[in-house]
Amino acid sequence: MPKESFLINRIKSVGFALRGALLLIKTEASIKIQVFITLIMTAAGFYFEISSTEWILQIFAIALVLGIEGLNTAIEKLSDYVQPEFDKKIGLIKDISAGAVMLVSIAASIVGCIIYFPKIF
């Protein structure tokens, strides 16, 4: 069987990534909420006509939260697969992963406050 070209491999990789992103959005309640918040913040950005720099910061904050939430979900799924029964060590791993999501979410909220509070008040 001949080796596939670099381009074909990249296209397949993008397809796998899109499938994973859609699966994440379809199956995870926390991601659904975050996607809803993303839509609200995007609409707010247009409504308040935020600057290019503010758009960059907002997009980066949103992407970071969604990306870390995706990693958290993957860690949880893998942990459940490896150890389906309750295990303190697995619980610690899941807690650390959830903590990472919380830290990034707090930072993203602060970015949102910095951008929107002056425009609202």
Short mmCIF file of C-alpha atoms in Angstrom, two decimals:
data_model
loop_
_atom_site.label_atom_id
_atom_site.label_comp_id
_atom_site.label_asym_id
_atom_site.label_seq_id
_atom_site.Cartn_x
_atom_site.Cartn_y
_atom_site.Cartn_z
CA MET A 1 0.00 0.00 0.00
CA PRO A 2 1.55 3.33 -1.04
CA LYS A 3 2.23 5.93 1.62
CA GLU A 4 -0.30 8.78 1.69
CA SER A 5 0.91 12.26 0.90
CA PHE A 6 1.58 14.87 3.56
CA LEU A 7 -1.45 16.87 2.36
CA ILE A 8 -3.81 13.89 2.57
CA ASN A 9 -2.57 13.13 6.10
CA ARG A 10 -3.16 16.78 7.15
CA ILE A 11 -6.67 16.76 5.69
CA LYS A 12 -7.47 13.54 7.56
CA SER A 13 -6.05 15.03 10.78
CA VAL A 14 -8.28 18.08 10.44
CA GLY A 15 -11.25 15.77 9.88
CA PHE A 16 -10.46 13.81 13.05
CA ALA A 17 -10.07 17.06 15.00
CA LEU A 18 -13.39 18.43 13.73
CA ARG A 19 -15.11 15.16 14.59
CA GLY A 20 -13.63 15.36 18.10
CA ALA A 21 -14.71 18.99 18.55
CA LEU A 22 -18.27 18.20 17.42
CA LEU A 23 -18.39 15.14 19.68
CA LEU A 24 -17.23 17.28 22.58
CA ILE A 25 -19.93 19.89 21.91
CA LYS A 26 -22.65 17.26 21.43
CA THR A 27 -21.87 15.18 24.52
CA GLU A 28 -20.53 17.50 27.23
CA ALA A 29 -22.90 19.79 29.15
CA SER A 30 -20.10 22.08 30.35
CA ILE A 31 -18.91 22.68 26.79
CA LYS A 32 -22.47 23.41 25.67
CA ILE A 33 -22.71 26.09 28.35
CA GLN A 34 -19.32 27.51 27.38
CA VAL A 35 -20.26 27.59 23.69
CA PHE A 36 -23.45 29.46 24.64
CA ILE A 37 -21.37 31.96 26.65
CA THR A 38 -19.02 32.24 23.66
CA LEU A 39 -21.95 33.22 21.43
CA ILE A 40 -23.12 35.83 23.95
CA MET A 41 -19.61 37.29 24.30
CA THR A 42 -19.19 37.38 20.53
CA ALA A 43 -22.48 39.23 20.17
CA ALA A 44 -21.41 41.60 22.96
CA GLY A 45 -18.17 42.25 21.13
CA PHE A 46 -20.06 43.35 18.03
CA TYR A 47 -22.60 45.33 20.04
CA PHE A 48 -19.97 47.27 22.01
CA GLU A 49 -17.65 47.52 19.00
CA ILE A 50 -14.61 46.30 20.90
CA SER A 51 -11.16 47.07 19.49
CA SER A 52 -8.96 44.66 17.55
CA THR A 53 -6.81 44.15 20.64
CA GLU A 54 -9.89 43.42 22.75
CA TRP A 55 -11.08 40.91 20.11
CA ILE A 56 -7.71 39.18 20.22
CA LEU A 57 -7.82 38.94 24.01
CA GLN A 58 -11.42 37.76 24.01
CA ILE A 59 -10.82 35.12 21.33
CA PHE A 60 -7.69 33.90 23.12
CA ALA A 61 -9.54 33.68 26.45
CA ILE A 62 -12.46 31.79 24.89
CA ALA A 63 -10.17 29.40 23.01
CA LEU A 64 -8.13 28.74 26.14
CA VAL A 65 -11.22 27.89 28.21
CA LEU A 66 -12.67 25.64 25.51
CA GLY A 67 -9.33 23.95 24.86
CA ILE A 68 -8.58 23.27 28.52
CA GLU A 69 -12.14 22.05 29.03
CA GLY A 70 -11.60 19.63 26.13
CA LEU A 71 -8.39 18.37 27.73
CA ASN A 72 -10.19 18.03 31.07
CA THR A 73 -12.89 15.94 29.40
CA ALA A 74 -10.28 13.75 27.72
CA ILE A 75 -8.47 13.22 31.04
CA GLU A 76 -11.76 12.31 32.74
CA LYS A 77 -12.74 9.87 29.99
CA LEU A 78 -9.31 8.25 29.98
CA SER A 79 -9.30 8.01 33.77
CA ASP A 80 -12.72 6.35 33.76
CA TYR A 81 -11.55 3.92 31.09
CA VAL A 82 -8.36 3.00 32.95
CA GLN A 83 -10.05 2.75 36.36
CA PRO A 84 -13.86 2.44 36.21
CA GLU A 85 -14.10 1.93 40.00
CA PHE A 86 -13.59 4.75 42.49
CA ASP A 87 -9.90 5.38 43.12
CA LYS A 88 -8.43 8.20 45.23
CA LYS A 89 -5.52 8.72 42.85
CA ILE A 90 -7.81 8.96 39.82
CA GLY A 91 -10.00 11.37 41.81
CA LEU A 92 -6.94 13.54 42.49
CA ILE A 93 -6.06 13.55 38.79
CA LYS A 94 -9.62 14.58 37.88
CA ASP A 95 -9.63 17.30 40.55
CA ILE A 96 -6.37 18.75 39.26
CA SER A 97 -7.72 18.72 35.71
CA ALA A 98 -10.94 20.44 36.81
CA GLY A 99 -8.87 22.95 38.77
CA ALA A 100 -7.01 23.88 35.59
CA VAL A 101 -10.34 24.63 33.90
CA MET A 102 -11.39 26.76 36.86
CA LEU A 103 -8.17 28.80 36.82
CA VAL A 104 -8.44 29.50 33.11
CA SER A 105 -12.15 30.34 33.46
CA ILE A 106 -11.39 32.85 36.22
CA ALA A 107 -8.72 34.48 34.07
CA ALA A 108 -11.12 34.61 31.09
CA SER A 109 -13.78 36.20 33.30
CA ILE A 110 -11.29 38.85 34.42
CA VAL A 111 -10.43 39.57 30.77
CA GLY A 112 -14.15 39.94 30.05
CA CYS A 113 -14.59 42.32 32.99
CA ILE A 114 -11.63 44.43 31.87
CA ILE A 115 -13.07 44.68 28.35
CA TYR A 116 -16.76 45.21 29.15
CA PHE A 117 -17.06 47.00 32.51
CA PRO A 118 -15.83 50.34 31.08
CA LYS A 119 -18.28 50.00 28.19
CA ILE A 120 -21.25 49.06 30.39
CA PHE A 121 -20.68 51.42 33.36
#
